[in-house]
Amino acid sequence: DYEAGKLSRDKLIDKIKFVENAEMERKPDLDLFGNMLRTTYDQRYTETYFISSTPRYEWLSGLGVVYTVKVYSSYEDNGLYRIPGMRKSDMSKEDRDKSVEDMYPKFVDSFKENIIRYGSTIKSLEDGNKLIVKVTMTKCSSCSFPESVEFMVDKSTLDQFSKGSLSLDQAKNKVVLKK
């Protein structure tokens, strides 16, 4: 409207709102969920990719909670690779990439399962809220999976699962995967 001349400069300035990014209040149940993911995908326990730090989260009023996490697949040492999730070591880059590619479907399935099981512990979610987990995938130049994926599930699905109204498979099928 300003560029079209319908709004004066002063009115435009009045419409600009500044929001101070104050430190978000920590919520124990949201911290707990992040710690559950961190432990589940610790390189000692996972059968797929691993997480090296606790996922960060942001509470968005009216939407729910958004976690961000990066997953890794391997370590490289002098041109040879070790994949903790598969208990394999001394792999060439080609073998490593093939194994990393092969793990992707299992990772997606297990991640859906874990956000259903552990997401049910989040009591801060209100009706209509969502649990969203944005995952930056492990680096793999020859792999066909996306660089990042987003898992999203409604609070109602988590509630139905925890009450026994939905089976685990039914609840997993309600998790939206955005690539």
PDB file of C-alpha atoms in Angstrom:
ATOM      1  CA  ASP A   1       0.000   0.000   0.000  1.00  0.00           C
ATOM      2  CA  TYR A   2       2.887   2.371   0.767  1.00  0.00           C
ATOM      3  CA  GLU A   3       4.454   1.891  -2.681  1.00  0.00           C
ATOM      4  CA  ALA A   4       1.051   2.387  -4.320  1.00  0.00           C
ATOM      5  CA  GLY A   5       0.658   5.706  -2.493  1.00  0.00           C
ATOM      6  CA  LYS A   6      -2.322   4.511  -0.433  1.00  0.00           C
ATOM      7  CA  LEU A   7      -0.395   4.701   2.835  1.00  0.00           C
ATOM      8  CA  SER A   8       1.685   7.567   4.188  1.00  0.00           C
ATOM      9  CA  ARG A   9       5.172   7.013   5.542  1.00  0.00           C
ATOM     10  CA  ASP A  10       3.990   7.802   9.084  1.00  0.00           C
ATOM     11  CA  LYS A  11       1.113   5.309   8.856  1.00  0.00           C
ATOM     12  CA  LEU A  12       3.531   2.680   7.525  1.00  0.00           C
ATOM     13  CA  ILE A  13       5.866   3.253  10.480  1.00  0.00           C
ATOM     14  CA  ASP A  14       2.889   2.964  12.859  1.00  0.00           C
ATOM     15  CA  LYS A  15       2.085  -0.477  11.394  1.00  0.00           C
ATOM     16  CA  ILE A  16       5.590  -1.828  12.050  1.00  0.00           C
ATOM     17  CA  LYS A  17       5.697  -3.749  15.294  1.00  0.00           C
ATOM     18  CA  PHE A  18       8.923  -4.627  17.059  1.00  0.00           C
ATOM     19  CA  VAL A  19       8.953  -7.742  19.184  1.00  0.00           C
ATOM     20  CA  GLU A  20      11.758  -8.261  21.635  1.00  0.00           C
ATOM     21  CA  ASN A  21      13.016 -11.811  21.447  1.00  0.00           C
ATOM     22  CA  ALA A  22      13.013 -12.484  25.166  1.00  0.00           C
ATOM     23  CA  GLU A  23      14.321 -15.776  26.475  1.00  0.00           C
ATOM     24  CA  MET A  24      11.590 -18.357  26.110  1.00  0.00           C
ATOM     25  CA  GLU A  25      10.336 -19.904  29.323  1.00  0.00           C
ATOM     26  CA  ARG A  26      11.566 -23.480  29.530  1.00  0.00           C
ATOM     27  CA  LYS A  27       8.927 -26.160  29.968  1.00  0.00           C
ATOM     28  CA  PRO A  28       9.953 -29.411  31.680  1.00  0.00           C
ATOM     29  CA  ASP A  29       7.819 -31.652  29.454  1.00  0.00           C
ATOM     30  CA  LEU A  30       9.293 -30.083  26.311  1.00  0.00           C
ATOM     31  CA  ASP A  31      12.815 -30.518  27.690  1.00  0.00           C
ATOM     32  CA  LEU A  32      11.968 -34.130  28.545  1.00  0.00           C
ATOM     33  CA  PHE A  33      10.794 -34.902  24.998  1.00  0.00           C
ATOM     34  CA  GLY A  34      14.028 -33.472  23.570  1.00  0.00           C
ATOM     35  CA  ASN A  35      16.060 -35.552  26.017  1.00  0.00           C
ATOM     36  CA  MET A  36      14.091 -38.670  25.070  1.00  0.00           C
ATOM     37  CA  LEU A  37      14.945 -38.143  21.404  1.00  0.00           C
ATOM     38  CA  ARG A  38      18.579 -37.452  22.294  1.00  0.00           C
ATOM     39  CA  THR A  39      18.824 -40.683  24.285  1.00  0.00           C
ATOM     40  CA  THR A  40      16.910 -42.811  21.767  1.00  0.00           C
ATOM     41  CA  TYR A  41      19.134 -41.639  18.918  1.00  0.00           C
ATOM     42  CA  ASP A  42      22.375 -41.750  20.900  1.00  0.00           C
ATOM     43  CA  GLN A  43      25.026 -43.531  18.831  1.00  0.00           C
ATOM     44  CA  ARG A  44      25.201 -46.302  21.464  1.00  0.00           C
ATOM     45  CA  TYR A  45      21.507 -47.206  21.096  1.00  0.00           C
ATOM     46  CA  THR A  46      20.338 -46.286  17.617  1.00  0.00           C
ATOM     47  CA  GLU A  47      20.080 -48.677  14.702  1.00  0.00           C
ATOM     48  CA  THR A  48      19.996 -45.830  12.199  1.00  0.00           C
ATOM     49  CA  TYR A  49      21.282 -42.248  12.373  1.00  0.00           C
ATOM     50  CA  PHE A  50      22.383 -40.586  15.584  1.00  0.00           C
ATOM     51  CA  ILE A  51      21.965 -37.243  17.325  1.00  0.00           C
ATOM     52  CA  SER A  52      24.960 -35.632  18.988  1.00  0.00           C
ATOM     53  CA  SER A  53      23.149 -32.946  20.994  1.00  0.00           C
ATOM     54  CA  THR A  54      19.756 -32.408  22.583  1.00  0.00           C
ATOM     55  CA  PRO A  55      17.236 -31.039  20.063  1.00  0.00           C
ATOM     56  CA  ARG A  56      16.359 -27.352  20.446  1.00  0.00           C
ATOM     57  CA  TYR A  57      12.750 -26.293  20.546  1.00  0.00           C
ATOM     58  CA  GLU A  58      10.618 -23.226  20.169  1.00  0.00           C
ATOM     59  CA  TRP A  59       7.097 -22.798  21.516  1.00  0.00           C
ATOM     60  CA  LEU A  60       4.833 -21.033  19.021  1.00  0.00           C
ATOM     61  CA  SER A  61       1.600 -19.851  20.599  1.00  0.00           C
ATOM     62  CA  GLY A  62      -1.416 -21.115  18.682  1.00  0.00           C
ATOM     63  CA  LEU A  63       0.669 -23.649  16.734  1.00  0.00           C
ATOM     64  CA  GLY A  64       2.518 -25.812  19.234  1.00  0.00           C
ATOM     65  CA  VAL A  65       6.156 -26.770  19.510  1.00  0.00           C
ATOM     66  CA  VAL A  66       8.837 -26.996  16.823  1.00  0.00           C
ATOM     67  CA  TYR A  67      11.993 -28.985  17.515  1.00  0.00           C
ATOM     68  CA  THR A  68      15.094 -28.771  15.346  1.00  0.00           C
ATOM     69  CA  VAL A  69      17.655 -31.528  15.243  1.00  0.00           C
ATOM     70  CA  LYS A  70      20.528 -32.688  13.064  1.00  0.00           C
ATOM     71  CA  VAL A  71      21.205 -36.377  12.525  1.00  0.00           C
ATOM     72  CA  TYR A  72      24.534 -37.942  11.625  1.00  0.00           C
ATOM     73  CA  SER A  73      25.404 -41.330  10.214  1.00  0.00           C
ATOM     74  CA  SER A  74      29.126 -41.919  10.445  1.00  0.00           C
ATOM     75  CA  TYR A  75      32.613 -40.886  11.412  1.00  0.00           C
ATOM     76  CA  GLU A  76      35.486 -40.642   8.964  1.00  0.00           C
ATOM     77  CA  ASP A  77      39.085 -41.443   9.831  1.00  0.00           C
ATOM     78  CA  ASN A  78      41.801 -41.486   7.166  1.00  0.00           C
ATOM     79  CA  GLY A  79      39.327 -42.194   4.366  1.00  0.00           C
ATOM     80  CA  LEU A  80      37.568 -45.059   6.158  1.00  0.00           C
ATOM     81  CA  TYR A  81      34.121 -44.753   7.686  1.00  0.00           C
ATOM     82  CA  ARG A  82      32.492 -46.094  10.834  1.00  0.00           C
ATOM     83  CA  ILE A  83      28.690 -46.235  11.177  1.00  0.00           C
ATOM     84  CA  PRO A  84      27.698 -46.588  14.854  1.00  0.00           C
ATOM     85  CA  GLY A  85      24.034 -47.370  14.090  1.00  0.00           C
ATOM     86  CA  MET A  86      24.994 -50.395  12.011  1.00  0.00           C
ATOM     87  CA  ARG A  87      28.013 -51.389  14.124  1.00  0.00           C
ATOM     88  CA  LYS A  88      30.150 -51.300  10.968  1.00  0.00           C
ATOM     89  CA  SER A  89      33.631 -49.890  10.550  1.00  0.00           C
ATOM     90  CA  ASP A  90      36.503 -49.665   8.054  1.00  0.00           C
ATOM     91  CA  MET A  91      34.076 -48.904   5.226  1.00  0.00           C
ATOM     92  CA  SER A  92      34.878 -47.200   1.934  1.00  0.00           C
ATOM     93  CA  LYS A  93      32.960 -44.019   1.048  1.00  0.00           C
ATOM     94  CA  GLU A  94      30.893 -45.960  -1.514  1.00  0.00           C
ATOM     95  CA  ASP A  95      29.941 -48.649   1.025  1.00  0.00           C
ATOM     96  CA  ARG A  96      29.233 -45.980   3.625  1.00  0.00           C
ATOM     97  CA  ASP A  97      26.946 -44.046   1.255  1.00  0.00           C
ATOM     98  CA  LYS A  98      25.038 -47.201   0.300  1.00  0.00           C
ATOM     99  CA  SER A  99      24.538 -48.124   3.957  1.00  0.00           C
ATOM    100  CA  VAL A 100      23.464 -44.563   4.824  1.00  0.00           C
ATOM    101  CA  GLU A 101      20.939 -44.608   1.960  1.00  0.00           C
ATOM    102  CA  ASP A 102      19.618 -48.005   3.061  1.00  0.00           C
ATOM    103  CA  MET A 103      19.025 -46.727   6.623  1.00  0.00           C
ATOM    104  CA  TYR A 104      16.713 -43.886   5.563  1.00  0.00           C
ATOM    105  CA  PRO A 105      13.370 -45.801   5.407  1.00  0.00           C
ATOM    106  CA  LYS A 106      14.079 -47.463   8.760  1.00  0.00           C
ATOM    107  CA  PHE A 107      14.958 -44.070  10.263  1.00  0.00           C
ATOM    108  CA  VAL A 108      11.704 -42.479   9.041  1.00  0.00           C
ATOM    109  CA  ASP A 109       9.638 -45.357  10.425  1.00  0.00           C
ATOM    110  CA  SER A 110      11.408 -45.393  13.796  1.00  0.00           C
ATOM    111  CA  PHE A 111      11.282 -41.594  14.080  1.00  0.00           C
ATOM    112  CA  LYS A 112       7.518 -41.604  13.504  1.00  0.00           C
ATOM    113  CA  GLU A 113       7.153 -44.294  16.154  1.00  0.00           C
ATOM    114  CA  ASN A 114       9.257 -42.398  18.663  1.00  0.00           C
ATOM    115  CA  ILE A 115       7.492 -39.064  18.217  1.00  0.00           C
ATOM    116  CA  ILE A 116       4.175 -40.855  18.772  1.00  0.00           C
ATOM    117  CA  ARG A 117       5.376 -42.769  21.844  1.00  0.00           C
ATOM    118  CA  TYR A 118       7.324 -39.923  23.437  1.00  0.00           C
ATOM    119  CA  GLY A 119       5.217 -37.063  22.074  1.00  0.00           C
ATOM    120  CA  SER A 120       2.342 -38.412  24.153  1.00  0.00           C
ATOM    121  CA  THR A 121       4.274 -37.239  27.241  1.00  0.00           C
ATOM    122  CA  ILE A 122       4.052 -33.572  26.194  1.00  0.00           C
ATOM    123  CA  LYS A 123       1.342 -32.015  28.359  1.00  0.00           C
ATOM    124  CA  SER A 124       1.996 -28.405  27.255  1.00  0.00           C
ATOM    125  CA  LEU A 125       0.291 -29.010  23.907  1.00  0.00           C
ATOM    126  CA  GLU A 126      -3.209 -27.583  23.770  1.00  0.00           C
ATOM    127  CA  ASP A 127      -6.127 -28.660  21.586  1.00  0.00           C
ATOM    128  CA  GLY A 128      -5.360 -27.805  17.975  1.00  0.00           C
ATOM    129  CA  ASN A 129      -1.584 -27.683  18.609  1.00  0.00           C
ATOM    130  CA  LYS A 130       0.996 -29.670  16.707  1.00  0.00           C
ATOM    131  CA  LEU A 131       4.275 -31.364  17.508  1.00  0.00           C
ATOM    132  CA  ILE A 132       6.725 -30.583  14.702  1.00  0.00           C
ATOM    133  CA  VAL A 133      10.252 -31.936  14.415  1.00  0.00           C
ATOM    134  CA  LYS A 134      12.501 -30.496  11.706  1.00  0.00           C
ATOM    135  CA  VAL A 135      15.388 -32.833  10.952  1.00  0.00           C
ATOM    136  CA  THR A 136      18.505 -31.844   9.040  1.00  0.00           C
ATOM    137  CA  MET A 137      19.711 -35.078   7.508  1.00  0.00           C
ATOM    138  CA  THR A 138      23.216 -36.478   7.544  1.00  0.00           C
ATOM    139  CA  LYS A 139      25.475 -35.437   4.676  1.00  0.00           C
ATOM    140  CA  CYS A 140      25.535 -37.914   1.813  1.00  0.00           C
ATOM    141  CA  SER A 141      26.331 -36.548  -1.636  1.00  0.00           C
ATOM    142  CA  SER A 142      25.322 -39.698  -3.515  1.00  0.00           C
ATOM    143  CA  CYS A 143      22.142 -40.417  -1.524  1.00  0.00           C
ATOM    144  CA  SER A 144      18.657 -39.749  -2.857  1.00  0.00           C
ATOM    145  CA  PHE A 145      17.012 -38.699   0.412  1.00  0.00           C
ATOM    146  CA  PRO A 146      16.315 -34.995   1.045  1.00  0.00           C
ATOM    147  CA  GLU A 147      18.653 -32.655   2.941  1.00  0.00           C
ATOM    148  CA  SER A 148      15.939 -32.107   5.535  1.00  0.00           C
ATOM    149  CA  VAL A 149      12.594 -33.588   6.522  1.00  0.00           C
ATOM    150  CA  GLU A 150       9.819 -32.406   8.803  1.00  0.00           C
ATOM    151  CA  PHE A 151       7.612 -34.638  10.918  1.00  0.00           C
ATOM    152  CA  MET A 152       4.302 -33.171  12.086  1.00  0.00           C
ATOM    153  CA  VAL A 153       1.580 -34.696  14.243  1.00  0.00           C
ATOM    154  CA  ASP A 154      -1.548 -33.206  15.799  1.00  0.00           C
ATOM    155  CA  LYS A 155      -2.085 -33.234  19.548  1.00  0.00           C
ATOM    156  CA  SER A 156      -5.350 -35.097  18.931  1.00  0.00           C
ATOM    157  CA  THR A 157      -3.418 -38.019  17.404  1.00  0.00           C
ATOM    158  CA  LEU A 158      -1.080 -38.149  20.417  1.00  0.00           C
ATOM    159  CA  ASP A 159      -4.098 -38.077  22.762  1.00  0.00           C
ATOM    160  CA  GLN A 160      -5.912 -40.828  20.860  1.00  0.00           C
ATOM    161  CA  PHE A 161      -2.796 -43.007  20.934  1.00  0.00           C
ATOM    162  CA  SER A 162      -2.201 -42.504  24.663  1.00  0.00           C
ATOM    163  CA  LYS A 163      -5.873 -43.369  25.400  1.00  0.00           C
ATOM    164  CA  GLY A 164      -5.682 -46.508  23.254  1.00  0.00           C
ATOM    165  CA  SER A 165      -8.142 -45.212  20.626  1.00  0.00           C
ATOM    166  CA  LEU A 166      -5.439 -45.516  17.950  1.00  0.00           C
ATOM    167  CA  SER A 167      -2.920 -48.307  17.486  1.00  0.00           C
ATOM    168  CA  LEU A 168       0.722 -47.391  17.018  1.00  0.00           C
ATOM    169  CA  ASP A 169       0.476 -48.094  13.279  1.00  0.00           C
ATOM    170  CA  GLN A 170      -2.683 -45.975  12.940  1.00  0.00           C
ATOM    171  CA  ALA A 171      -1.013 -43.107  14.803  1.00  0.00           C
ATOM    172  CA  LYS A 172       2.190 -43.396  12.723  1.00  0.00           C
ATOM    173  CA  ASN A 173       0.083 -43.141   9.575  1.00  0.00           C
ATOM    174  CA  LYS A 174      -1.209 -39.771  10.815  1.00  0.00           C
ATOM    175  CA  VAL A 175       2.295 -38.318  11.105  1.00  0.00           C
ATOM    176  CA  VAL A 176       2.804 -35.975   8.150  1.00  0.00           C
ATOM    177  CA  LEU A 177       6.242 -36.205   6.553  1.00  0.00           C
ATOM    178  CA  LYS A 178       7.287 -33.136   4.584  1.00  0.00           C
ATOM    179  CA  LYS A 179      10.388 -33.442   2.417  1.00  0.00           C
TER     180      LYS A 179
END
